[in-house]
PDB file of C-alpha atoms in Angstrom:
ATOM      1  CA  MET A 440      98.200  20.595  10.821  1.00 47.00           C
ATOM      2  CA  ALA A 441      98.140  19.183  14.344  1.00 58.00           C
ATOM      3  CA  ASN A 442      94.864  19.691  16.174  1.00 63.00           C
ATOM      4  CA  THR A 443      96.299  20.477  19.613  1.00 83.00           C
ATOM      5  CA  ALA A 444      93.069  22.002  20.932  1.00 90.00           C
ATOM      6  CA  LEU A 445      91.210  18.729  20.358  1.00 91.00           C
ATOM      7  CA  GLY A 446      93.996  16.734  22.059  1.00 91.00           C
ATOM      8  CA  THR A 447      94.096  19.077  25.052  1.00 92.00           C
ATOM      9  CA  ALA A 448      90.337  18.851  25.539  1.00 94.00           C
ATOM     10  CA  LEU A 449      90.346  15.038  25.289  1.00 93.00           C
ATOM     11  CA  ARG A 450      93.106  14.765  27.896  1.00 93.00           C
ATOM     12  CA  HIS A 451      91.272  17.145  30.251  1.00 93.00           C
ATOM     13  CA  TRP A 452      87.987  15.270  29.982  1.00 94.00           C
ATOM     14  CA  ARG A 453      89.712  11.873  30.255  1.00 93.00           C
ATOM     15  CA  ASP A 454      91.437  12.944  33.468  1.00 91.00           C
ATOM     16  CA  ARG A 455      88.199  13.805  35.202  1.00 90.00           C
ATOM     17  CA  VAL A 456      86.373  10.462  34.577  1.00 88.00           C
ATOM     18  CA  SER A 457      87.239   7.850  37.176  1.00 84.00           C
ATOM     19  CA  PRO A 458      87.344   4.175  36.164  1.00 81.00           C
ATOM     20  CA  ARG A 459      84.710   3.400  38.791  1.00 77.00           C
ATOM     21  CA  ALA A 460      82.339   5.983  37.305  1.00 74.00           C
ATOM     22  CA  ALA A 461      82.844   4.390  33.889  1.00 73.00           C
ATOM     23  CA  GLY A 462      82.120   0.896  35.218  1.00 70.00           C
ATOM     24  CA  LEU A 463      85.739  -0.263  34.982  1.00 73.00           C
ATOM     25  CA  PRO A 464      87.851  -1.922  37.697  1.00 69.00           C
ATOM     26  CA  ALA A 465      90.008   0.605  39.529  1.00 64.00           C
ATOM     27  CA  GLY A 466      92.731  -1.792  40.628  1.00 62.00           C
ATOM     28  CA  GLY A 467      96.429  -1.375  40.096  1.00 63.00           C
ATOM     29  CA  ARG A 468      98.709   1.592  40.605  1.00 70.00           C
ATOM     30  CA  ARG A 469      97.610   4.694  38.703  1.00 70.00           C
ATOM     31  CA  ARG A 470      99.456   7.941  38.129  1.00 71.00           C
ATOM     32  CA  ALA A 471      96.153   9.817  37.777  1.00 68.00           C
ATOM     33  CA  ALA A 472      92.596   9.351  38.966  1.00 73.00           C
ATOM     34  CA  GLY A 473      91.137   9.496  35.459  1.00 88.00           C
ATOM     35  CA  LEU A 474      90.858   7.052  32.595  1.00 90.00           C
ATOM     36  CA  ARG A 475      93.892   5.619  30.871  1.00 89.00           C
ATOM     37  CA  ARG A 476      93.999   5.970  27.097  1.00 91.00           C
ATOM     38  CA  GLU A 477      93.431   2.233  26.759  1.00 91.00           C
ATOM     39  CA  GLU A 478      90.319   2.481  28.932  1.00 90.00           C
ATOM     40  CA  LEU A 479      88.909   5.397  26.913  1.00 92.00           C
ATOM     41  CA  ALA A 480      89.569   3.416  23.742  1.00 92.00           C
ATOM     42  CA  GLN A 481      87.729   0.400  25.171  1.00 89.00           C
ATOM     43  CA  LEU A 482      84.704   2.490  26.182  1.00 88.00           C
ATOM     44  CA  ALA A 483      84.553   4.278  22.833  1.00 89.00           C
ATOM     45  CA  GLY A 484      85.144   1.180  20.713  1.00 87.00           C
ATOM     46  CA  ILE A 485      88.252   2.526  18.984  1.00 91.00           C
ATOM     47  CA  SER A 486      91.936   1.607  19.110  1.00 93.00           C
ATOM     48  CA  ALA A 487      94.238   2.901  21.834  1.00 92.00           C
ATOM     49  CA  ASP A 488      96.674   3.997  19.136  1.00 94.00           C
ATOM     50  CA  TYR A 489      93.972   6.211  17.613  1.00 94.00           C
ATOM     51  CA  VAL A 490      93.308   7.833  20.997  1.00 93.00           C
ATOM     52  CA  VAL A 491      97.046   8.560  21.276  1.00 93.00           C
ATOM     53  CA  ARG A 492      97.100  10.113  17.808  1.00 93.00           C
ATOM     54  CA  LEU A 493      94.029  12.235  18.589  1.00 92.00           C
ATOM     55  CA  GLU A 494      95.567  13.502  21.807  1.00 91.00           C
ATOM     56  CA  GLN A 495      98.875  14.249  20.123  1.00 90.00           C
ATOM     57  CA  GLY A 496      97.138  16.100  17.290  1.00 87.00           C
ATOM     58  CA  ARG A 497      98.307  13.611  14.629  1.00 87.00           C
ATOM     59  CA  ALA A 498      94.778  12.416  13.774  1.00 83.00           C
ATOM     60  CA  THR A 499      92.981  15.509  12.543  1.00 79.00           C
ATOM     61  CA  SER A 500      89.734  14.303  10.988  1.00 84.00           C
ATOM     62  CA  PRO A 501      87.796  11.938  13.277  1.00 91.00           C
ATOM     63  CA  SER A 502      84.420  10.852  11.969  1.00 92.00           C
ATOM     64  CA  ALA A 503      81.151  11.959  13.558  1.00 90.00           C
ATOM     65  CA  GLN A 504      80.668   8.389  14.818  1.00 89.00           C
ATOM     66  CA  VAL A 505      84.033   8.483  16.621  1.00 93.00           C
ATOM     67  CA  VAL A 506      83.321  11.899  18.115  1.00 94.00           C
ATOM     68  CA  GLU A 507      79.902  10.705  19.304  1.00 92.00           C
ATOM     69  CA  ALA A 508      81.447   7.608  20.884  1.00 91.00           C
ATOM     70  CA  LEU A 509      84.113   9.700  22.635  1.00 94.00           C
ATOM     71  CA  ALA A 510      81.519  12.124  23.983  1.00 93.00           C
ATOM     72  CA  ARG A 511      79.542   9.205  25.380  1.00 91.00           C
ATOM     73  CA  ALA A 512      82.588   7.519  26.929  1.00 90.00           C
ATOM     74  CA  LEU A 513      83.766  10.792  28.471  1.00 93.00           C
ATOM     75  CA  ARG A 514      80.274  11.523  29.862  1.00 91.00           C
ATOM     76  CA  LEU A 515      80.196  14.985  28.356  1.00 92.00           C
ATOM     77  CA  THR A 516      77.341  17.423  28.897  1.00 90.00           C
ATOM     78  CA  SER A 517      75.369  18.594  25.861  1.00 88.00           C
ATOM     79  CA  ASP A 518      77.419  21.807  25.611  1.00 91.00           C
ATOM     80  CA  GLU A 519      80.707  19.916  25.957  1.00 94.00           C
ATOM     81  CA  ARG A 520      79.635  17.470  23.256  1.00 93.00           C
ATOM     82  CA  THR A 521      78.842  20.380  20.911  1.00 93.00           C
ATOM     83  CA  HIS A 522      82.293  21.830  21.672  1.00 95.00           C
ATOM     84  CA  LEU A 523      83.958  18.485  20.926  1.00 94.00           C
ATOM     85  CA  PHE A 524      82.280  18.303  17.521  1.00 94.00           C
ATOM     86  CA  ARG A 525      83.491  21.782  16.675  1.00 93.00           C
ATOM     87  CA  LEU A 526      87.036  21.036  17.857  1.00 93.00           C
ATOM     88  CA  ALA A 527      86.994  18.052  15.508  1.00 92.00           C
ATOM     89  CA  GLY A 528      85.965  20.321  12.615  1.00 92.00           C
ATOM     90  CA  LEU A 529      82.452  18.872  12.430  1.00 91.00           C
ATOM     91  CA  ALA A 530      79.022  20.418  12.617  1.00 89.00           C
ATOM     92  CA  PRO A 531      77.119  19.231  15.719  1.00 89.00           C
ATOM     93  CA  PRO A 532      74.119  17.031  14.870  1.00 86.00           C
ATOM     94  CA  GLY A 533      71.105  19.184  14.038  1.00 84.00           C
ATOM     95  CA  PRO A 534      67.483  18.942  15.208  1.00 84.00           C
ATOM     96  CA  GLY A 535      66.561  16.795  12.202  1.00 89.00           C
ATOM     97  CA  THR A 536      68.835  13.938  13.328  1.00 92.00           C
ATOM     98  CA  VAL A 537      68.165  11.282  15.960  1.00 93.00           C
ATOM     99  CA  PRO A 538      69.576  12.386  19.359  1.00 91.00           C
ATOM    100  CA  ARG A 539      72.331  10.039  20.466  1.00 91.00           C
ATOM    101  CA  HIS A 540      73.731  11.956  23.407  1.00 90.00           C
ATOM    102  CA  ILE A 541      73.486  10.252  26.795  1.00 90.00           C
ATOM    103  CA  THR A 542      73.188  12.853  29.497  1.00 85.00           C
ATOM    104  CA  PRO A 543      75.284  12.667  32.687  1.00 84.00           C
ATOM    105  CA  GLY A 544      72.050  12.019  34.598  1.00 86.00           C
ATOM    106  CA  VAL A 545      71.303   8.897  32.578  1.00 90.00           C
ATOM    107  CA  HIS A 546      74.882   7.732  33.132  1.00 88.00           C
ATOM    108  CA  ARG A 547      74.391   8.178  36.887  1.00 88.00           C
ATOM    109  CA  MET A 548      71.150   6.222  36.802  1.00 89.00           C
ATOM    110  CA  LEU A 549      72.942   3.282  35.197  1.00 89.00           C
ATOM    111  CA  ASP A 550      75.662   3.540  37.838  1.00 86.00           C
ATOM    112  CA  ARG A 551      73.040   3.206  40.569  1.00 89.00           C
ATOM    113  CA  LEU A 552      71.273   0.305  38.850  1.00 91.00           C
ATOM    114  CA  ALA A 553      74.329  -1.973  38.774  1.00 88.00           C
ATOM    115  CA  GLY A 554      72.217  -4.910  40.048  1.00 91.00           C
ATOM    116  CA  THR A 555      69.567  -4.424  37.330  1.00 95.00           C
ATOM    117  CA  PRO A 556      70.010  -5.194  33.628  1.00 96.00           C
ATOM    118  CA  VAL A 557      69.623  -1.868  31.785  1.00 96.00           C
ATOM    119  CA  ALA A 558      70.328  -0.785  28.200  1.00 96.00           C
ATOM    120  CA  VAL A 559      69.912   2.654  26.624  1.00 96.00           C
ATOM    121  CA  PHE A 560      68.653   3.012  23.034  1.00 96.00           C
ATOM    122  CA  ASP A 561      68.109   6.002  20.788  1.00 95.00           C
ATOM    123  CA  ALA A 562      64.825   6.643  18.986  1.00 94.00           C
ATOM    124  CA  ALA A 563      65.926   4.430  16.068  1.00 96.00           C
ATOM    125  CA  TRP A 564      66.567   1.539  18.499  1.00 96.00           C
ATOM    126  CA  ASN A 565      70.366   1.689  18.272  1.00 96.00           C
ATOM    127  CA  GLN A 566      71.862   0.445  21.518  1.00 95.00           C
ATOM    128  CA  LEU A 567      74.070   3.241  22.822  1.00 94.00           C
ATOM    129  CA  LEU A 568      75.026   1.784  26.167  1.00 91.00           C
ATOM    130  CA  ALA A 569      74.378  -1.310  28.283  1.00 92.00           C
ATOM    131  CA  ASN A 570      75.483  -2.025  31.800  1.00 91.00           C
ATOM    132  CA  PRO A 571      77.499  -5.215  32.468  1.00 90.00           C
ATOM    133  CA  LEU A 572      74.519  -7.134  33.839  1.00 94.00           C
ATOM    134  CA  HIS A 573      72.456  -6.465  30.713  1.00 95.00           C
ATOM    135  CA  THR A 574      75.348  -7.692  28.565  1.00 93.00           C
ATOM    136  CA  ALA A 575      75.677 -10.802  30.734  1.00 94.00           C
ATOM    137  CA  LEU A 576      71.915 -11.447  30.459  1.00 95.00           C
ATOM    138  CA  MET A 577      71.332 -10.808  26.774  1.00 94.00           C
ATOM    139  CA  GLY A 578      74.773 -11.338  25.273  1.00 91.00           C
ATOM    140  CA  GLU A 579      77.120  -8.856  23.641  1.00 89.00           C
ATOM    141  CA  TRP A 580      76.051  -7.456  20.290  1.00 91.00           C
ATOM    142  CA  HIS A 581      78.202  -5.949  17.573  1.00 88.00           C
ATOM    143  CA  GLY A 582      77.780  -4.146  14.278  1.00 89.00           C
ATOM    144  CA  SER A 583      74.274  -4.089  12.802  1.00 92.00           C
ATOM    145  CA  ASP A 584      72.959  -6.289  15.624  1.00 93.00           C
ATOM    146  CA  LEU A 585      73.287  -3.303  17.979  1.00 94.00           C
ATOM    147  CA  ASN A 586      70.084  -2.054  16.336  1.00 96.00           C
ATOM    148  CA  GLY A 587      67.057  -3.693  17.937  1.00 94.00           C
ATOM    149  CA  VAL A 588      64.890  -3.497  14.793  1.00 96.00           C
ATOM    150  CA  TRP A 589      67.595  -5.065  12.623  1.00 96.00           C
ATOM    151  CA  ARG A 590      68.176  -7.829  15.153  1.00 94.00           C
ATOM    152  CA  ASN A 591      64.475  -8.692  15.445  1.00 93.00           C
ATOM    153  CA  PHE A 592      63.990  -8.995  11.695  1.00 95.00           C
ATOM    154  CA  LEU A 593      67.348 -10.301  10.454  1.00 94.00           C
ATOM    155  CA  ASN A 594      69.049 -12.187  13.303  1.00 87.00           C
ATOM    156  CA  PRO A 595      67.008 -15.104  14.692  1.00 77.00           C
ATOM    157  CA  ASN A 596      69.663 -15.887  17.360  1.00 80.00           C
ATOM    158  CA  THR A 597      68.170 -14.536  20.557  1.00 86.00           C
ATOM    159  CA  ARG A 598      67.917 -15.686  24.159  1.00 93.00           C
ATOM    160  CA  VAL A 599      64.352 -14.403  24.478  1.00 93.00           C
ATOM    161  CA  ARG A 600      61.723 -17.124  24.141  1.00 92.00           C
ATOM    162  CA  ASP A 601      59.032 -15.864  21.737  1.00 88.00           C
ATOM    163  CA  THR A 602      55.752 -17.228  20.499  1.00 89.00           C
ATOM    164  CA  PRO A 603      54.731 -16.447  16.904  1.00 90.00           C
ATOM    165  CA  GLU A 604      52.086 -14.072  18.309  1.00 90.00           C
ATOM    166  CA  SER A 605      54.443 -12.195  20.630  1.00 89.00           C
ATOM    167  CA  ARG A 606      57.083 -11.901  17.921  1.00 90.00           C
ATOM    168  CA  ALA A 607      54.574 -10.538  15.400  1.00 90.00           C
ATOM    169  CA  ALA A 608      53.292  -7.983  17.930  1.00 89.00           C
ATOM    170  CA  LEU A 609      56.831  -6.862  18.769  1.00 90.00           C
ATOM    171  CA  GLN A 610      57.800  -6.487  15.129  1.00 92.00           C
ATOM    172  CA  ALA A 611      54.683  -4.462  14.354  1.00 93.00           C
ATOM    173  CA  ALA A 612      55.399  -2.175  17.331  1.00 92.00           C
ATOM    174  CA  LEU A 613      59.039  -1.697  16.297  1.00 94.00           C
ATOM    175  CA  VAL A 614      58.117  -0.809  12.702  1.00 95.00           C
ATOM    176  CA  ALA A 615      55.434   1.626  13.816  1.00 94.00           C
ATOM    177  CA  ASP A 616      57.866   3.223  16.265  1.00 93.00           C
ATOM    178  CA  LEU A 617      60.539   3.524  13.552  1.00 95.00           C
ATOM    179  CA  HIS A 618      57.943   5.145  11.247  1.00 94.00           C
ATOM    180  CA  ARG A 619      57.268   7.802  13.891  1.00 93.00           C
ATOM    181  CA  THR A 620      60.989   8.319  14.414  1.00 94.00           C
ATOM    182  CA  ALA A 621      61.548   8.784  10.668  1.00 94.00           C
ATOM    183  CA  GLY A 622      58.861  11.452  10.654  1.00 93.00           C
ATOM    184  CA  ARG A 623      60.452  13.323  13.579  1.00 93.00           C
ATOM    185  CA  TYR A 624      64.018  13.157  12.218  1.00 94.00           C
ATOM    186  CA  PRO A 625      63.798  13.475   8.430  1.00 92.00           C
ATOM    187  CA  ASP A 626      67.419  14.636   8.024  1.00 91.00           C
ATOM    188  CA  ASP A 627      69.116  11.628   9.630  1.00 93.00           C
ATOM    189  CA  PRO A 628      71.153   9.748   6.960  1.00 93.00           C
ATOM    190  CA  ALA A 629      71.856   6.767   9.233  1.00 93.00           C
ATOM    191  CA  LEU A 630      68.136   6.322   9.861  1.00 96.00           C
ATOM    192  CA  ARG A 631      67.317   6.537   6.153  1.00 96.00           C
ATOM    193  CA  SER A 632      70.019   3.967   5.414  1.00 96.00           C
ATOM    194  CA  LEU A 633      68.701   1.640   8.128  1.00 97.00           C
ATOM    195  CA  VAL A 634      65.167   1.740   6.770  1.00 97.00           C
ATOM    196  CA  ALA A 635      66.347   1.208   3.172  1.00 97.00           C
ATOM    197  CA  ASP A 636      68.499  -1.781   4.176  1.00 97.00           C
ATOM    198  CA  LEU A 637      65.682  -3.348   6.175  1.00 97.00           C
ATOM    199  CA  ARG A 638      63.181  -2.910   3.366  1.00 97.00           C
ATOM    200  CA  ARG A 639      65.620  -4.522   0.928  1.00 97.00           C
ATOM    201  CA  ARG A 640      66.650  -7.454   3.122  1.00 97.00           C
ATOM    202  CA  SER A 641      63.448  -8.293   5.035  1.00 97.00           C
ATOM    203  CA  PRO A 642      60.177  -8.868   3.141  1.00 96.00           C
ATOM    204  CA  ARG A 643      58.373  -8.933   6.498  1.00 96.00           C
ATOM    205  CA  PHE A 644      59.727  -5.499   7.440  1.00 96.00           C
ATOM    206  CA  ALA A 645      58.948  -4.102   3.979  1.00 96.00           C
ATOM    207  CA  ALA A 646      55.341  -5.318   4.166  1.00 96.00           C
ATOM    208  CA  LEU A 647      54.814  -3.813   7.621  1.00 95.00           C
ATOM    209  CA  TRP A 648      56.502  -0.535   6.626  1.00 96.00           C
ATOM    210  CA  GLU A 649      54.370  -0.127   3.522  1.00 93.00           C
ATOM    211  CA  SER A 650      51.163  -1.070   5.316  1.00 90.00           C
ATOM    212  CA  GLY A 651      51.562   1.739   7.855  1.00 79.00           C
ATOM    213  CA  THR A 652      51.133  -0.673  10.755  1.00 77.00           C
ATOM    214  CA  VAL A 653      50.290   0.788  14.150  1.00 74.00           C
ATOM    215  CA  GLY A 654      51.494  -0.280  17.564  1.00 71.00           C
ATOM    216  CA  ARG A 655      53.575   0.739  20.541  1.00 72.00           C
ATOM    217  CA  HIS A 656      56.302  -0.973  22.525  1.00 72.00           C
ATOM    218  CA  GLU A 657      54.590  -2.186  25.686  1.00 70.00           C
ATOM    219  CA  SER A 658      55.935  -3.476  28.972  1.00 74.00           C
ATOM    220  CA  ALA A 659      55.934  -7.277  29.001  1.00 86.00           C
ATOM    221  CA  ARG A 660      57.109 -10.373  30.811  1.00 90.00           C
ATOM    222  CA  LYS A 661      59.923 -12.084  28.950  1.00 93.00           C
ATOM    223  CA  THR A 662      61.359 -15.540  29.337  1.00 95.00           C
ATOM    224  CA  ILE A 663      65.093 -15.641  28.700  1.00 96.00           C
ATOM    225  CA  ASP A 664      67.056 -18.862  28.203  1.00 95.00           C
ATOM    226  CA  HIS A 665      70.539 -18.138  29.509  1.00 95.00           C
ATOM    227  CA  PRO A 666      73.281 -20.659  28.627  1.00 92.00           C
ATOM    228  CA  ASP A 667      74.776 -20.640  32.146  1.00 91.00           C
ATOM    229  CA  VAL A 668      72.111 -19.784  34.741  1.00 94.00           C
ATOM    230  CA  GLY A 669      69.110 -21.301  33.001  1.00 94.00           C
ATOM    231  CA  THR A 670      65.670 -19.828  32.400  1.00 95.00           C
ATOM    232  CA  LEU A 671      64.678 -16.447  33.841  1.00 96.00           C
ATOM    233  CA  THR A 672      61.211 -14.882  33.569  1.00 96.00           C
ATOM    234  CA  LEU A 673      61.623 -11.132  33.997  1.00 97.00           C
ATOM    235  CA  ASP A 674      59.510  -8.002  33.664  1.00 96.00           C
ATOM    236  CA  CYS A 675      60.766  -5.790  30.819  1.00 95.00           C
ATOM    237  CA  ASP A 676      59.875  -2.093  30.985  1.00 94.00           C
ATOM    238  CA  VAL A 677      60.787   0.592  28.455  1.00 93.00           C
ATOM    239  CA  LEU A 678      61.229   4.023  30.020  1.00 91.00           C
ATOM    240  CA  SER A 679      61.441   7.248  28.005  1.00 90.00           C
ATOM    241  CA  VAL A 680      63.925   9.979  28.880  1.00 88.00           C
ATOM    242  CA  ALA A 681      62.121  13.310  28.479  1.00 83.00           C
ATOM    243  CA  GLY A 682      63.851  15.841  26.234  1.00 81.00           C
ATOM    244  CA  SER A 683      66.299  13.393  24.637  1.00 85.00           C
ATOM    245  CA  ASP A 684      64.063  10.722  23.020  1.00 91.00           C
ATOM    246  CA  LEU A 685      66.201   8.014  24.608  1.00 94.00           C
ATOM    247  CA  ARG A 686      64.678   4.711  25.740  1.00 93.00           C
ATOM    248  CA  MET A 687      65.888   2.745  28.760  1.00 94.00           C
ATOM    249  CA  MET A 688      65.089  -0.953  28.663  1.00 95.00           C
ATOM    250  CA  VAL A 689      65.010  -2.324  32.206  1.00 96.00           C
ATOM    251  CA  TYR A 690      64.664  -5.966  33.296  1.00 97.00           C
ATOM    252  CA  THR A 691      63.548  -6.785  36.830  1.00 97.00           C
ATOM    253  CA  ALA A 692      62.720  -9.964  38.739  1.00 96.00           C
ATOM    254  CA  GLU A 693      59.996 -10.494  41.316  1.00 94.00           C
ATOM    255  CA  PRO A 694      61.649 -10.379  44.765  1.00 94.00           C
ATOM    256  CA  GLY A 695      62.228 -13.814  46.270  1.00 95.00           C
ATOM    257  CA  SER A 696      61.619 -15.595  42.990  1.00 95.00           C
ATOM    258  CA  ASP A 697      63.783 -18.194  41.326  1.00 96.00           C
ATOM    259  CA  ALA A 698      64.478 -15.641  38.600  1.00 96.00           C
ATOM    260  CA  ALA A 699      65.774 -13.175  41.220  1.00 96.00           C
ATOM    261  CA  ASP A 700      68.200 -15.821  42.506  1.00 96.00           C
ATOM    262  CA  ARG A 701      69.398 -16.596  38.985  1.00 96.00           C
ATOM    263  CA  LEU A 702      69.818 -12.904  38.223  1.00 95.00           C
ATOM    264  CA  ALA A 703      71.878 -12.469  41.381  1.00 94.00           C
ATOM    265  CA  LEU A 704      74.079 -15.418  40.324  1.00 94.00           C
ATOM    266  CA  LEU A 705      74.513 -13.833  36.915  1.00 94.00           C
ATOM    267  CA  GLY A 706      75.661 -10.641  38.606  1.00 90.00           C
ATOM    268  CA  VAL A 707      78.422 -12.641  40.285  1.00 89.00           C
ATOM    269  CA  ILE A 708      79.675 -14.563  37.264  1.00 86.00           C
ATOM    270  CA  GLY A 709      79.128 -11.738  34.741  1.00 77.00           C
ATOM    271  CA  THR A 710      79.948 -12.676  31.185  1.00 54.00           C
ATOM    272  CA  GLN A 711      82.298 -15.483  32.223  1.00 57.00           C
ATOM    273  CA  SER A 712      81.023 -18.864  31.147  1.00 49.00           C
ATOM    274  CA  LEU A 713      80.480 -21.590  33.710  1.00 43.00           C
ATOM    275  CA  ALA A 714      81.037 -24.232  31.052  1.00 42.00           C
ATOM    276  CA  GLY A 715      84.517 -25.045  32.298  1.00 41.00           C
ATOM    277  CA  GLU A 716      83.202 -25.687  35.792  1.00 39.00           C
ATOM    278  CA  ARG A 717      80.568 -28.213  34.769  1.00 35.00           C
ATOM    279  CA  PRO A 718      81.303 -31.875  35.532  1.00 29.00           C
TER     280      PRO A 718
END
């Protein structure tokens, strides 16, 4: 049976989000002020054909992950997100699961921090959203690497310059934080699966998890080796969003510093490589 109510709601919400608000270029002739289907698909990480089928009522059983991604891309309020889950025939995530909803206020903060690298993570350190400058600075992550704990234990390819001491401290803090998150959200299957996979694949993670290590993620200065603009030493602060258990990771440079100049250059070139312009 076609789910016309879901399709109608998606079209309504898509029409009210401007490309500029979503961080997309607004060029070209447009029949409406809102997002095109292709743009919504890009923001949600799904195919444009699937968006068409959802709006036409031909795709009737989207997964919870797809619904969550659509709610985030459409910048829905908490009540609208709940309504979207129900239209899709799904139960909204309960209080025992990690909150993954990004509020409109957090979206607006990222809009206003276009010149500052910012990424938003949930309490399990899954990256939910990153602004273009953060992606240009740190690289674009996919799949399991979108989880900060997974990446720190299982993917050594990083632009951040670590010492053995700083890496050990960060890993201990991440494991302790994940332990606290698991205690707060005991009903989250994705979190349980993440912990089980990490314990199986990383002896270092397993040892820290079983030891009950303590620690917290602290603000720090980080040195980042960027392939195009060179080395940047930036302050990294982790800000908590009250009421949602989200974390915003923010990188800033000291005004007038060489790092500030390099960060400004990175804002101009974005994710485009300068390799072709080198002599």
